[in-house]
Amino acid sequence: MKKRFFHQFSLVLSFFIAFNLFGQENSDIPLSQRVSNIEGLWENGCRFIEFSKKDDSLLDMRIVLKPYYRFVYEKTGTFSASLETQEDSKSLFYLKIRYPYVKNTIVFPVCVENDFFFTSFYKKIPYEVQKEDLDDFSESKDENSQNSFGNKKIALDGFWIEQGSPDGILLYPKAPPESVDAYFFMGDDYIRFRYWLDDLEYNDKKVIVKGNDGTGYIFPRLLKRGSLVYSCVTNTGSILRNYETGKFIIASDTDAEKTKGLFLTFKPLGAGPGSHAVADTYPKSQFSVLENLPLYITDDGKLFSIGEPFLMRSQVKDLDAEIRTHNSKRRPPPEPSIPIEDL
């Protein structure tokens, strides 16, 4: 029991250190510019999160819960946080949070654009294409290549790796994810697989998977998240075998904005030849039906997210006043569990 406890503790500690290594401070960008996208009040169905500037280098992150089993908004306190950004991105940020009684700063990759705040999203990653001869590689696809929003499928063409966490920002640090999703989108085909947490030593070796047209796609065999390593193949293999294949459809109800009105539908059709490549190997636990999922393409096509944002910009102007007003409401007493006539 002690051995298992210390093993789990070491994983969590490694996760803390890993997240702390994700981003480097970009001193060329003024703090006011970094903070402006995230500062203010955000909310979803279960919480408010308010970011306010504390000083020249820190933010106050205040969380107020909306418990479904109570009629009051519950204050949980304020956490110290800071924000970092990526040089080539206007929407990808690293939110660094100092949790009480936790030694290391926890870093959350987040995507913030317009009135949307995502904690789970996908980033476009370079890859190589191999047509026929295994030694004949084409140029690496650049993650900054231009995308056409007019042709919505072209906007998703490429290799994408999951960032952040679908659980969002919590009141405590979470253990490292057991797996990370990855997608290849080509035309109207997709390949989906996972990188699994492993104890391998990191290297830059490649792995290959073939699309329906015979094209080989070459990409990293391992992912490194600080001190953690994730692998998409077993042992030292070089061919991806455990994956899901299918068709995807992008529909829209408006062309007014690039990040609104898009819906993504997956139609799984098969699986790879691996021993674990069965149709339900990679279920999306948060999506019981893979039809008409809200699709947000952000950061000029370098990021996308499936499903609703974790937070939306709140219309509430004064959080303290909102809490007082809400908590002062009188509600009728609950119905007795046993009818009076039965007493």
PDB file of C-alpha atoms in Angstrom, residues 200 203 205-206 221 231 233-239:
ATOM      1  CA  LEU A 200      10.508   5.525 -21.567  1.00  0.00           C
ATOM      2  CA  ASN A 203      14.114  10.549 -27.989  1.00  0.00           C
ATOM      3  CA  LYS A 205      12.453   9.002 -33.247  1.00  0.00           C
ATOM      4  CA  LYS A 206       9.536   8.985 -35.685  1.00  0.00           C
ATOM      5  CA  ARG A 221       6.826   8.647 -31.634  1.00  0.00           C
ATOM      6  CA  SER A 231       4.281   7.141 -26.378  1.00  0.00           C
ATOM      7  CA  VAL A 233       3.484   2.779 -29.944  1.00  0.00           C
ATOM      8  CA  THR A 234       4.578  -0.120 -27.793  1.00  0.00           C
ATOM      9  CA  ASN A 235       8.236  -0.914 -27.182  1.00  0.00           C
ATOM     10  CA  THR A 236      10.416   0.461 -29.998  1.00  0.00           C
ATOM     11  CA  GLY A 237       8.003   0.084 -32.922  1.00  0.00           C
ATOM     12  CA  SER A 238       7.987   2.493 -35.863  1.00  0.00           C
ATOM     13  CA  ILE A 239       4.503   1.800 -37.283  1.00  0.00           C
TER      14      ILE A 239
END
